XYZ file of C-alpha atoms in Angstrom:
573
model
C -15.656 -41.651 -90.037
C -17.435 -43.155 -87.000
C -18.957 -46.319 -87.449
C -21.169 -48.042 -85.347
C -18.971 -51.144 -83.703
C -20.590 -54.572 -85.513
C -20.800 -57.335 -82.448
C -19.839 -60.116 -84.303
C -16.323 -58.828 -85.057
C -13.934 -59.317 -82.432
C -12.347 -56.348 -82.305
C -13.361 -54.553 -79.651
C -12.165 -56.957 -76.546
C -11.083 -54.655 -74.323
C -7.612 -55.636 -72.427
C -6.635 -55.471 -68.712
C -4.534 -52.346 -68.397
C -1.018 -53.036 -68.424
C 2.200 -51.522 -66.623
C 3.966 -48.895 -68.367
C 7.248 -50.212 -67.045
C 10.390 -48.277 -66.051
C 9.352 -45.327 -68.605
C 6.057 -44.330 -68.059
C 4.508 -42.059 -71.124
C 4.951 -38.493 -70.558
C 2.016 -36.449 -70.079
C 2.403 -34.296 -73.038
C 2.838 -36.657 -74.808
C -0.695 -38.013 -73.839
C -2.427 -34.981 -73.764
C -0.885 -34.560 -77.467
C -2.523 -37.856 -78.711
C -6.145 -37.585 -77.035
C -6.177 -33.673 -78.783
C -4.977 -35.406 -82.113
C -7.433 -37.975 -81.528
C -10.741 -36.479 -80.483
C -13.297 -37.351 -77.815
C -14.679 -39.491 -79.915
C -12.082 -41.624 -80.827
C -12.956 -45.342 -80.086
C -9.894 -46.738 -78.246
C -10.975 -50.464 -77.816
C -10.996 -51.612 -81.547
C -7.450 -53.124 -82.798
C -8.532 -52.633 -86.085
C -8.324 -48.555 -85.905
C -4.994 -48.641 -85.121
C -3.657 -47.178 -88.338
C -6.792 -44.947 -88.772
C -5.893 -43.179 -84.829
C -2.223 -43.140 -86.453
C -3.148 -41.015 -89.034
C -5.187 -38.765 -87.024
C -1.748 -38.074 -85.010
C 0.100 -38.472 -88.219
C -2.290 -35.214 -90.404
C -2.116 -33.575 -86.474
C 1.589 -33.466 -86.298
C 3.408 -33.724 -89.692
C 5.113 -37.129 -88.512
C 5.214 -40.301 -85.738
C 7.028 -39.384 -82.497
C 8.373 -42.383 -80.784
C 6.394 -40.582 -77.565
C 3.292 -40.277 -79.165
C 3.869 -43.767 -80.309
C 3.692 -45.037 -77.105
C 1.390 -43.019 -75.696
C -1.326 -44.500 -78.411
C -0.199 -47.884 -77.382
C -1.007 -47.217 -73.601
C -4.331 -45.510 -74.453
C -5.478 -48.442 -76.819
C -3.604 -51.253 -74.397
C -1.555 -52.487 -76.613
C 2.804 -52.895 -76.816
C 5.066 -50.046 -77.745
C 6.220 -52.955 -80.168
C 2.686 -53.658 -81.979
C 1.855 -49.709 -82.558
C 5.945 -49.466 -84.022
C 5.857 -52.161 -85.912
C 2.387 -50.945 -87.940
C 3.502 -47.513 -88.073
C 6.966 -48.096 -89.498
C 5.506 -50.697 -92.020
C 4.208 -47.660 -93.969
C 5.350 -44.942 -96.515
C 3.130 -41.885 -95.310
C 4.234 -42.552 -91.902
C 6.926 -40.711 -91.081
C 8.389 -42.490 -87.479
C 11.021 -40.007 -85.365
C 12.667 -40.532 -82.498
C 14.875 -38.002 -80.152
C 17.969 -36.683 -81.066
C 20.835 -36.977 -78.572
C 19.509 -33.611 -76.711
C 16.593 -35.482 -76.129
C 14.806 -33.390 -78.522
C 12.453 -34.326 -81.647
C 13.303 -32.919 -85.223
C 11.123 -30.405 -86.568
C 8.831 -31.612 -88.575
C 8.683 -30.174 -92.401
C 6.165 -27.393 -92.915
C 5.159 -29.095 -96.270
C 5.868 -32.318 -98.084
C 6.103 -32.421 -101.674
C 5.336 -35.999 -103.564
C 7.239 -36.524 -106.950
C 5.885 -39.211 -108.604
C 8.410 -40.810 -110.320
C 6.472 -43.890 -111.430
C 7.357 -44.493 -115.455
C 4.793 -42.309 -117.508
C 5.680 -39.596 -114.866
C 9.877 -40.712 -115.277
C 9.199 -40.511 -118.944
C 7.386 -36.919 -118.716
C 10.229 -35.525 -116.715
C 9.759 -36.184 -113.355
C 13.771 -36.495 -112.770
C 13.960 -33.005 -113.519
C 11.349 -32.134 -110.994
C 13.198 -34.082 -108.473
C 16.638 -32.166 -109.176
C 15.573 -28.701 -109.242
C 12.045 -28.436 -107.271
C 14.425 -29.063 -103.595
C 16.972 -26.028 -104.281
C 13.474 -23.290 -105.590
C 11.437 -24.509 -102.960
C 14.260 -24.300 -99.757
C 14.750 -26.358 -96.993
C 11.450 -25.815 -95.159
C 9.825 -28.197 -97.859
C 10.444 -31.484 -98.288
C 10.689 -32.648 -101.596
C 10.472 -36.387 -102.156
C 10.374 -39.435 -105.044
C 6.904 -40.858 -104.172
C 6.100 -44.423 -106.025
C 2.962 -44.161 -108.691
C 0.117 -41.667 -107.314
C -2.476 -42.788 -109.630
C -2.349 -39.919 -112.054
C -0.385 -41.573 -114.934
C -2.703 -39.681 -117.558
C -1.432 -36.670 -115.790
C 2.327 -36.918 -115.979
C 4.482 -35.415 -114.701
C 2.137 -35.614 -111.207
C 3.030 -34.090 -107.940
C 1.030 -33.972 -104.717
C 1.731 -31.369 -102.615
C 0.485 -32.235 -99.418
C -2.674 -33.540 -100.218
C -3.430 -31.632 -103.533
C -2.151 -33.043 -106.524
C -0.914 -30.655 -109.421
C -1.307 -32.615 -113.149
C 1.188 -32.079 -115.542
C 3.399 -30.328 -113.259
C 6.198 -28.371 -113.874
C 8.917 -26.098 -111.164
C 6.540 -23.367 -111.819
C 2.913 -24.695 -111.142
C 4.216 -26.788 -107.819
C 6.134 -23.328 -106.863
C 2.932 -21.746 -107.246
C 0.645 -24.281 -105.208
C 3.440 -24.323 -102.258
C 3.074 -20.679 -102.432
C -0.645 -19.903 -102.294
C -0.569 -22.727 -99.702
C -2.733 -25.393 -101.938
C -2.451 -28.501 -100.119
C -5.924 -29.942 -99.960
C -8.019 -31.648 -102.606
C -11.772 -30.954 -103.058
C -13.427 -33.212 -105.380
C -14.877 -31.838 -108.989
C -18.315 -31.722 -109.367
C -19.689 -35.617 -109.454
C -23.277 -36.987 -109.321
C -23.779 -37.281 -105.727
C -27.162 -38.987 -104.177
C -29.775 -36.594 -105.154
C -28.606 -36.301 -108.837
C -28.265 -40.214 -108.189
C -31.687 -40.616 -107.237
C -33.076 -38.212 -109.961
C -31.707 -40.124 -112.675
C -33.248 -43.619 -111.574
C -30.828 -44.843 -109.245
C -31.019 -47.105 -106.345
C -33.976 -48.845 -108.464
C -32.097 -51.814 -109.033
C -32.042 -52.396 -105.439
C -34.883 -51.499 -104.159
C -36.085 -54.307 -106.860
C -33.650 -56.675 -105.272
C -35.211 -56.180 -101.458
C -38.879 -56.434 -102.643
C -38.553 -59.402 -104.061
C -39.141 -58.285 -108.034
C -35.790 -59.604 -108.746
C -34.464 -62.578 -106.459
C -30.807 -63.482 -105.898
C -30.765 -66.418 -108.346
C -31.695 -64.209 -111.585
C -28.672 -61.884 -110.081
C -26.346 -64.653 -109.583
C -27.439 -65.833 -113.042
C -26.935 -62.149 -114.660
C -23.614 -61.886 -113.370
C -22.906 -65.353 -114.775
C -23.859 -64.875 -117.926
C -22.438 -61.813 -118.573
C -19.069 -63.289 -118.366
C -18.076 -60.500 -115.876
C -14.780 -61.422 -114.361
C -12.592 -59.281 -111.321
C -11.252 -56.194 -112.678
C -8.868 -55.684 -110.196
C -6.369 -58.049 -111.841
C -6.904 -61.739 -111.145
C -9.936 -61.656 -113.306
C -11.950 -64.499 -111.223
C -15.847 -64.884 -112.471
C -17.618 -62.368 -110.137
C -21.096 -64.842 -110.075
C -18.935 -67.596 -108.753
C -17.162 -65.913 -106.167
C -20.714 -64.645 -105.010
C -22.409 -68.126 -104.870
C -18.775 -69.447 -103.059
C -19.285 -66.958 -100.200
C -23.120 -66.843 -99.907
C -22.606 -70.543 -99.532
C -20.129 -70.354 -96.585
C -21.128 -69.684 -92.777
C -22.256 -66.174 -91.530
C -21.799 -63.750 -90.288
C -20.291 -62.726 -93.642
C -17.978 -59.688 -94.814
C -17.272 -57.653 -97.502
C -13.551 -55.699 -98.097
C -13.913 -53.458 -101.039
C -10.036 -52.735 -103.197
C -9.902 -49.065 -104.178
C -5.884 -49.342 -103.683
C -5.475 -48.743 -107.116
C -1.474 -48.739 -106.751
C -0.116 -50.777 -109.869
C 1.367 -48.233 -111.932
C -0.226 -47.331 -115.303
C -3.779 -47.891 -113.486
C -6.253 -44.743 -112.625
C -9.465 -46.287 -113.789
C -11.178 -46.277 -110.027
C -10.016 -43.065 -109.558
C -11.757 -41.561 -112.896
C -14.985 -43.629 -112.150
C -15.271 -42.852 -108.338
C -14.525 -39.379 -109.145
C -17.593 -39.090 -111.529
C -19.773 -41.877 -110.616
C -19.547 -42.741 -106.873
C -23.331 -43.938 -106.449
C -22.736 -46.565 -109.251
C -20.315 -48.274 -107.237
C -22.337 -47.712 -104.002
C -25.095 -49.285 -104.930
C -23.620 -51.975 -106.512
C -22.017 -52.545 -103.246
C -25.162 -52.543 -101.674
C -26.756 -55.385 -104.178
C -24.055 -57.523 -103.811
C -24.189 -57.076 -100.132
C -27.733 -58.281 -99.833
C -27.277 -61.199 -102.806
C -24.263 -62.286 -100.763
C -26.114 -61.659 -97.275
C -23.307 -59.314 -96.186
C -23.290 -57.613 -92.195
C -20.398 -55.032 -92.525
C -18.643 -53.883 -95.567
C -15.192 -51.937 -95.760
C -14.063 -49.941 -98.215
C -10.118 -49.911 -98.496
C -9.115 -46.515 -100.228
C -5.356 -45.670 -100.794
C -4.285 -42.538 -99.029
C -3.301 -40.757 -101.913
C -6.801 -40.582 -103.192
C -7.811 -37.379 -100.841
C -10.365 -36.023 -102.890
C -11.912 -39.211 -103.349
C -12.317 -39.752 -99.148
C -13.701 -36.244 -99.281
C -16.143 -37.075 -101.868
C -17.035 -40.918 -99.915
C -17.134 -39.830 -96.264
C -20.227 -36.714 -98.062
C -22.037 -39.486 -99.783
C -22.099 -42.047 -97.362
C -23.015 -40.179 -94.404
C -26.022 -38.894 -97.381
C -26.796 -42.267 -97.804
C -26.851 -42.913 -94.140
C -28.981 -39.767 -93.229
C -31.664 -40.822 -96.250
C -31.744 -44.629 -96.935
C -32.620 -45.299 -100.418
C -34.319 -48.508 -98.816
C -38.247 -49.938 -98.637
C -39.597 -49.602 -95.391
C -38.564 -52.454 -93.367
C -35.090 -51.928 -94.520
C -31.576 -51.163 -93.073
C -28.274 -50.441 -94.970
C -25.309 -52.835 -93.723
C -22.606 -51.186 -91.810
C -20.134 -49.711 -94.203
C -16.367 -48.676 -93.023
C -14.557 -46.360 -94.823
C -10.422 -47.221 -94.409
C -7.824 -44.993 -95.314
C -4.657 -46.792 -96.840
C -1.132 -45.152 -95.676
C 1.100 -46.103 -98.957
C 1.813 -49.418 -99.716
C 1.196 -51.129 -102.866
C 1.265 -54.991 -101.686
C -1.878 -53.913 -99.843
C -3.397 -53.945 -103.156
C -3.389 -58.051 -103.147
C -6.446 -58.920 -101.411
C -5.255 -60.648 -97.996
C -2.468 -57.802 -97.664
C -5.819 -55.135 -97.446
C -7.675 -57.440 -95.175
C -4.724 -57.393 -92.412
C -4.153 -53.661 -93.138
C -7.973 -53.112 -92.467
C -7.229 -55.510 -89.226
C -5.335 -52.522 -88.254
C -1.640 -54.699 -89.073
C 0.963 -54.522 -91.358
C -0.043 -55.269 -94.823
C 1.508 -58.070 -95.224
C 0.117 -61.415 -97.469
C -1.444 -64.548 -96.376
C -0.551 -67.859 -96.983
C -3.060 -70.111 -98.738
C -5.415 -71.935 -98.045
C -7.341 -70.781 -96.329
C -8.581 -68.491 -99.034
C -10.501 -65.227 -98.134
C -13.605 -66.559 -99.300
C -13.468 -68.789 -96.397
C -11.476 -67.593 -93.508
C -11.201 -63.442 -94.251
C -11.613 -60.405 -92.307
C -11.767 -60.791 -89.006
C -11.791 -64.850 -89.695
C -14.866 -64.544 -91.200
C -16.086 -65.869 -95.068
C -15.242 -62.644 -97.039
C -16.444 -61.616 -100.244
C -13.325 -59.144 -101.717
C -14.046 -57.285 -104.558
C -12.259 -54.541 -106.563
C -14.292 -50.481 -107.217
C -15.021 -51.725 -111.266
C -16.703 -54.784 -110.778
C -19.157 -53.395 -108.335
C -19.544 -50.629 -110.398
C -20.339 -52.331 -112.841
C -23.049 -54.364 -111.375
C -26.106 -51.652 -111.689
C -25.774 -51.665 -115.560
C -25.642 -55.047 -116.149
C -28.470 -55.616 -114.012
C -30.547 -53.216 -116.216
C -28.962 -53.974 -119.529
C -28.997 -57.597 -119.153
C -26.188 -60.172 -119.393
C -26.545 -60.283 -123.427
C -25.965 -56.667 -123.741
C -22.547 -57.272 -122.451
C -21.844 -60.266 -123.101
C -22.444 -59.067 -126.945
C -19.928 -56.402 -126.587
C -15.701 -57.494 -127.610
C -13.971 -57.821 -130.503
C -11.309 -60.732 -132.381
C -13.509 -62.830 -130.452
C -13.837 -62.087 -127.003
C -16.885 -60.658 -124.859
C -17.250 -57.501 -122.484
C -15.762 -54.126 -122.263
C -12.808 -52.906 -120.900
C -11.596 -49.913 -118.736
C -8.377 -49.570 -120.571
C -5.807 -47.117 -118.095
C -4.009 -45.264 -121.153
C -0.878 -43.499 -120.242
C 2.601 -42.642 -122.394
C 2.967 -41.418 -125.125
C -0.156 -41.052 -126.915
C -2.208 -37.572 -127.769
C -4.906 -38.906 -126.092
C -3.923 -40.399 -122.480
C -7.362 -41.261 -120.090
C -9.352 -43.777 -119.347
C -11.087 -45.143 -122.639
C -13.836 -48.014 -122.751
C -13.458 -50.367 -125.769
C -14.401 -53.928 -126.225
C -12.373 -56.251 -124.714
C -9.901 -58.180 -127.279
C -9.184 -54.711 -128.793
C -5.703 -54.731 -130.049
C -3.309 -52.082 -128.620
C -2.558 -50.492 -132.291
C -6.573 -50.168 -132.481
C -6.777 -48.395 -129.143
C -4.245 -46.276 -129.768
C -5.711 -45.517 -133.376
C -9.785 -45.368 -132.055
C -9.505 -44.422 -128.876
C -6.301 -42.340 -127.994
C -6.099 -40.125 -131.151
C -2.522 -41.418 -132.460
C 1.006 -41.373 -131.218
C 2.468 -37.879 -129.967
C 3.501 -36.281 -132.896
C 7.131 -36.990 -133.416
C 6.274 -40.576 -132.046
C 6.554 -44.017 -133.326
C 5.402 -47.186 -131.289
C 7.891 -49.064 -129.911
C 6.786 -51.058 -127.332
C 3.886 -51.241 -124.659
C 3.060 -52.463 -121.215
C -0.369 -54.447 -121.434
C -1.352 -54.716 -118.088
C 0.773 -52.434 -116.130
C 4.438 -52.807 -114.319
C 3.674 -56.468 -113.621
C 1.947 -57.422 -117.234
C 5.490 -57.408 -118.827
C 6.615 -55.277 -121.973
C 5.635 -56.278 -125.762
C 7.312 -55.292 -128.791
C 5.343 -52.865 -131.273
C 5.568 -55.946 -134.006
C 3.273 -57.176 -131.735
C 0.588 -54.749 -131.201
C -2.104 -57.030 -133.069
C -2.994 -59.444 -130.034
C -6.113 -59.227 -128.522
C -6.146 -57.511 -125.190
C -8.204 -59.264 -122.388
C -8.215 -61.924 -119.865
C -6.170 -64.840 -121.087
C -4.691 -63.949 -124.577
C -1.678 -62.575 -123.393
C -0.413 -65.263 -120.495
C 1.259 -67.333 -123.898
C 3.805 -63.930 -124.634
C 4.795 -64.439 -120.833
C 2.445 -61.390 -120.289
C -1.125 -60.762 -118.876
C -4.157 -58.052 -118.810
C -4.430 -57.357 -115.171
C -6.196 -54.376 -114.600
C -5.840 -53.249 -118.044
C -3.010 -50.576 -117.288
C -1.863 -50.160 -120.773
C 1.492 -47.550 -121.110
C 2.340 -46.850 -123.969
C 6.331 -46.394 -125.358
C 7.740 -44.847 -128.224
C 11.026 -44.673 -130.284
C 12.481 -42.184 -128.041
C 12.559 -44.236 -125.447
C 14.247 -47.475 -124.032
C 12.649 -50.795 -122.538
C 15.729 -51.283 -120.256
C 15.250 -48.316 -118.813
C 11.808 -49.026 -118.507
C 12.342 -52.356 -116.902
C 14.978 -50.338 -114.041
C 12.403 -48.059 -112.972
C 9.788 -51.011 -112.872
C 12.131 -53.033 -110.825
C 13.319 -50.151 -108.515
C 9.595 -50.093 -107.408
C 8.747 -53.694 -106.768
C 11.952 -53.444 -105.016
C 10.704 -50.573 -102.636
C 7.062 -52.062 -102.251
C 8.048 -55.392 -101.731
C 6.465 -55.846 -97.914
C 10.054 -58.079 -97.316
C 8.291 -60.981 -95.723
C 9.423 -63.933 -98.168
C 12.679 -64.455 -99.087
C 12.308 -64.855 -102.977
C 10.268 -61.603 -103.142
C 12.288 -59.569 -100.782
C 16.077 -60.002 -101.953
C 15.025 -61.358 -105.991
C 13.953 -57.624 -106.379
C 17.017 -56.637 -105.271
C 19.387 -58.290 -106.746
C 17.382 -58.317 -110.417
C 17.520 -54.838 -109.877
C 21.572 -54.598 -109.536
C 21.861 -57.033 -112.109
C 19.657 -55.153 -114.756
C 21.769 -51.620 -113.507
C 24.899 -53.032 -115.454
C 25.619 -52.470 -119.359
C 25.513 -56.141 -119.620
C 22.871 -58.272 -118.091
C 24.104 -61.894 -116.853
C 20.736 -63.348 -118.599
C 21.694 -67.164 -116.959
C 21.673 -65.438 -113.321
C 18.471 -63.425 -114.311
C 16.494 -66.391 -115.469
C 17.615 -68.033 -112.603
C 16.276 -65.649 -110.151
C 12.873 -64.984 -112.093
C 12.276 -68.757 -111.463
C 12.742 -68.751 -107.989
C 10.386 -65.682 -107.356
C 7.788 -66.701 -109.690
C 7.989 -70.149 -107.894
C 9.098 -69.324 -104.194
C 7.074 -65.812 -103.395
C 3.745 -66.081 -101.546
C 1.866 -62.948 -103.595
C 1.504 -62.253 -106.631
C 3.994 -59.152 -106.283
C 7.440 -61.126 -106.104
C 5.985 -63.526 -108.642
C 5.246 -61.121 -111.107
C 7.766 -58.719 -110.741
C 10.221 -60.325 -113.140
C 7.829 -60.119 -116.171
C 9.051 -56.663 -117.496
C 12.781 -58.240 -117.099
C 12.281 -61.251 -118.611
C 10.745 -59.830 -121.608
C 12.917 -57.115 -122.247
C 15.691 -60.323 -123.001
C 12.610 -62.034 -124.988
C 11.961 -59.374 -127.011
C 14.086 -56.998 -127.262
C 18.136 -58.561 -127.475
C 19.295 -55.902 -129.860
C 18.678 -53.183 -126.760
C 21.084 -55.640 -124.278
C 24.976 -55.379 -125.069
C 25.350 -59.089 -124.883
C-alpha cells in the first residue's frame, strides 16, 4: 500500500548514483523490475526493500540474480545489501544462471505442506510423500514450517490459498480449478464497525471526555499484560514510551509464527476494527506519528482484508473535526519466525534481515528507525476497546485458582473441539479440554501437552491441574507464552514431538549467535538417536539458554529438556 513518506524517519536520503562496474545491469532485466514494480513504486526509502522484493517476487515466481541487481541500481544500493535481504528469507526464492547462461524455469505453482506438529500428527508426512508424484513436476511441493492453521490440520497453502484439513484429494482439486488466492470470510468491516458503536472510545479519548491518565490507569488496573509472549504490563510500557523523546513509533506483531498459535489470525479475521482502533487509542495516549503493522506473509487473506479497511478508514476518518489519523504502514513479512521477537520485526520493517538486537538499548528507547518505540502484539490492542468500556474491574474480576483476566487459549491436537476458546486465565488444561474443547478425540487419552507452544516445553498429563497463565508454569521449567496450548494423546510420543520441535528452531534459527545457531543443531542430532547422551544435552541447553541473544535459542531447549524431566520411561537410557 502507498503510504505517505513521514519526514522524521530517515529513510528516504536519497544516494549519489553509483557505478555499475564491469557488469552493467541488463536492460531486460530493468525493464522487468520497473513493470514488476509499478510507476508508483517509491525507490528512495531503504525500508521498502523487501516490500519492492516481493512485488518482483508475486511478478515472477522467484529472485533472479539479474533482477536482483537491477533493484539494487534502481534503489542505489549494493548488489550485496539487496542479496543478502533477499536470501535471508523463506518465500524468497533467489536463482542464479545455469552454465548456459540461462535462468531455471520457475514452478507454475508452489504447494506449502505444513508440517509443523498438530499438522505432523494429522498426517502431513503422508501429504508430503504422495502429493509430489499426483500433482507432477510442474508443481512444487514443499515442507513449509507452521502456517498458522494448527486448528486446521493437516494445512496446506497452495499458492496463497490455504486448504484446512487437507487431504491428496482436496489440494488435487484446488491445484486443479487453479485456487491459489485467499479472499477473506465475511468480517465486520468499518460500516458494520461504526453501526455497532465503534470508534466511540476514541473519539472520547480526542475530546477530552476521557484523558490519558484514566487510560493509563485502566490499563493498569486491569492487570493486562503482552499477549504476544513476554507478558510485560501493557500500562507500563505505555507510560515508559510516552515518557521518552519524540518523535515516537509504533511496530505492531501480527507474525503469529510460534507453532500451536492462530489466535490473531481468528480475531483479525472476524474483528479487524477492534484492533484498529485500539491501535489508534494507544497511538494518541502514547503520542504516536507513524505506526506499522508487521503481518506474516502467510496471512493473505488477512492483507486483503487490512489494505480494504484501512484505505476505508483513510477515505472516512472516524475522527472529530480538527483531527488526523497517524500514518499507518502496512508490512508484509516473507517467512521467518525469529521476526516474531520484537527487534527482529523492527529491522525486517527497516527493510534488513530479521535478525535480533542486542540489549540495551531496549526498543522502548532506541527502536524503529532509532526512535522510542512502543511494540505491541494484535491481542493486546485488541483488547484495549473493551476494557476501556467494561472497566478495569470487569476484567480484572475474570480468572480462576486465583489468577485475573482471560485468556485466548490457541487449542490444537487432539481434542474434538480444536479453535480458539476464551476462558479465565489460571484455567487448568484438563478443565479446558473438559469446558471448552468438548473432550479428547474419541479413542484418546491425555498424555501430555504443550502449554505455551514449541518453546513453552511439554508437561505430563499427571500434571494437567496447574493453573495456566503468566507465571505459574516458569517453576515446571515451562511458561504460558502466547497461550498455544497442543494437546497429545496416548497414541502419540513426546520424543517425537520434541524432534519435530527441534527440527524447526533449527531451520528458523536466523544463525547470528553461536549458541543459537549450532545448539539447535547439534540437540537436534543428539535427540535423532535411540539413546539420548542426557550429560551432553544438559550441557548444551545451558549454554543456549545462557549464551543466545533472543529468546529463540534460549528457549528452544525447553521441549528437550522436559521430555528427560518428565518423561524417562519414553528414553532407552
Amino acid at each position: 500500500m502507498n503510504a505517505p513518506v513521514i519526514p522524521i524517519l530517515p529513510v528516504g536520503k536519497a544516494r549519489a548514483p553509483r557505478s555499475s562496474g564491469p557488469r552493467p545491469v541488463p536492460a531486460q532485466a530493468l525493464a522487468d523490475v520497473r513493470e514488476a514494480l509499478g510507476p508508483d513504486a517509491d525507490l528512495g526509502r531503504r525500508d521498502l526493500l523487501i516490500e519492492h522484493l516481493h512485488a518482483i517476487n508475486d511478478r515472477h515466481r522467484q529472485l533472479r540474480s539479474d533482477h536482483l541487481a537491477a533493484l539494487a541500481e534502481l534503489m542505489r544500493l549494493s548488489v550485496t545489501e539487496v542479496h543478502e535481504v533477499a536470501s535471508f528469507y523463506h518465500h524468497f526464492e533467489v536463482v542464479r544462471p545455469g552454465a548456459d547462461g540461462h535462468y531455471p524455469v520457475a514452478a507454475a505453482l508452489t504447494v506449502r505442506v505444513c508440517d509443523g506438529l498438530a499438522c505432523e500428527m494429522a498426517g502431513a508426512q503422508e501429504l508430503l510423500a504422495r502429493l509430489p508424484e499426483i500433482l507432477g513436476r510442474e508443481v512444487r511441493v514443499i515442507a513449509a514450517p507452521c502456517i498458522g492453521r494448527c486448528e486446521q490440520a493437516p494445512a496446506v497453502a497452495v499458492h496463497q490459498h490455504p486448504i484446512a484439513k487437507a487431504t491428496v484429494e482436496s489440494v488435487q482439486a484446488a491445484v486443479q480449478a487453479g485456487a491459489t488466492t485467499h479472499e477473506p470470510a465475511p468480517y465486520q468491516d468499518l460500516a458494520a464497525y461504526r453501526a455497532a458503536g465503534g470508534y466511540t472510545l476514541l473519539a472520547e479519548c480526542l475530546t477530552g471526555v476521557r484523558d490519558v491518565e484514566s487510560v493509563l490507569q485502566t490499563l493498569e488496573h486491569s492487570g493486562l499484560r503482552g499477549l504476544g509472549g513476554a507478558g510485560f504490563p501493557a500500562g507500563r510500557k505505555w507510560r515508559i514510551v510516552r515518557g521518552a523523546p519524540g518523535p515516537r513509533l509504533m511496530a505492531v506483531n501480527i507474525d503469529e509464527g510460534e507453532p500451536g498459535t492462530f489466535k490473531d489470525r481468528t480475531y483479525l479475521e472476524q474483528h479487524p476494527h477492534l484492533f484498529l482502533e485500539g491501535l489508534l487509542i494507544a497511538a494518541w495516549a502514547v503520542g504516536i506519528e507513524a505506526c506499522y503493522i508487521y503481518l506474516r506473509d502467510e496471512y493473505h487473506g488477512c492483507r486483503a482484508l487490512l489494505e480494504r479497511e484501512l484505505a476505508a478508514l483513510k477515505a472516512a476518518p472516524p475522527l472529530p473535526e480538527g483531527h488526523a489519523l497517524p500514518a499507518i504502514e502496512l508490512r508484509r513479512g516473507a517467512g521467518a519466525y525469529i521476526c516474531g521477537e520484537e527487534s527482529a520485526m523492527i529491522e525486517s520493517i527497516e527493510g534488513k534481515r530479521g535478525m535480533p538486537r542486542l540489549r540495551p538499548p531496549y526498543v522502548a528507547q532506541v527502536g524503529l528507525f532509532g526512535r522510542p518505540t512502543l511494540e505491541h502484539n494484535f491481542e493486546t490492542l485488541y483488547w484495549v476497546p473493551t476494557l476501556l468500556q467494561r472497566g478495569a474491574a470487569w476484567f480484572a474480576g475474570q480468572g480462576r485458582h486465583g489468577r485475573k483476566g482471560l485468556r485466548s487459549f490457541s487449542v490444537s491436537g487432539r481434542v474434538a473441539k480444536p479453535g480458539v476458546h476464551l476462558a479465565p486465565a489460571g484455567i487448568t488444561l484438563q478443565e479446558l479440554v473438559d469446558e471448552y474443547c468438548g473432550g479428547m478425540l474419541p479413542g484418546h487419552t491425555l498424555y501430555a501437552y504443550l502449554p505455551g507452544g514449541a518453546s513453552g516445553g511439554i508437561l505430563p498429563a499427571s500434571m494437567a491441574d496447574i493453573p495456566l497463565d503468566f507465571d505459574t508454569l516458569q517453576p515446571h521449567g515451562c511458561f504460558i507464552g502466547s497461550a498455544a496450548v497442543m494437546v497429545l494423546s496416548d497414541q502419540d510420543r513426546v520424543t517425537d514431538a520434541a524432534r519435530n520441535l527441534m527440527a524447526f528452531f533449527e531451520h528458523e534459527s536466523c544463525g547470528q549467535c553461536t549458541p543459537c545457531r549450532a545448539g539447535t543443531a547439534k540437540v537436534r542430532e543428539l535427540i535423532a538417536q535411540p539413546v539420548w547422551d542426557r550429560e551432553l544435552i544438559a550441557d548444551l541447553s545451558q549454554v543456549m539458554r545462557d549464551a543466545s541473544i533472543c529468546g529463540l535459542g534460549q528457549a528452544a531447549p525447553n521441549p528437550v529438556d522436559c521430555v528427560i524431566k518428565y518423561f524417562p520411561q519414553e528414553l532407552s537410557a
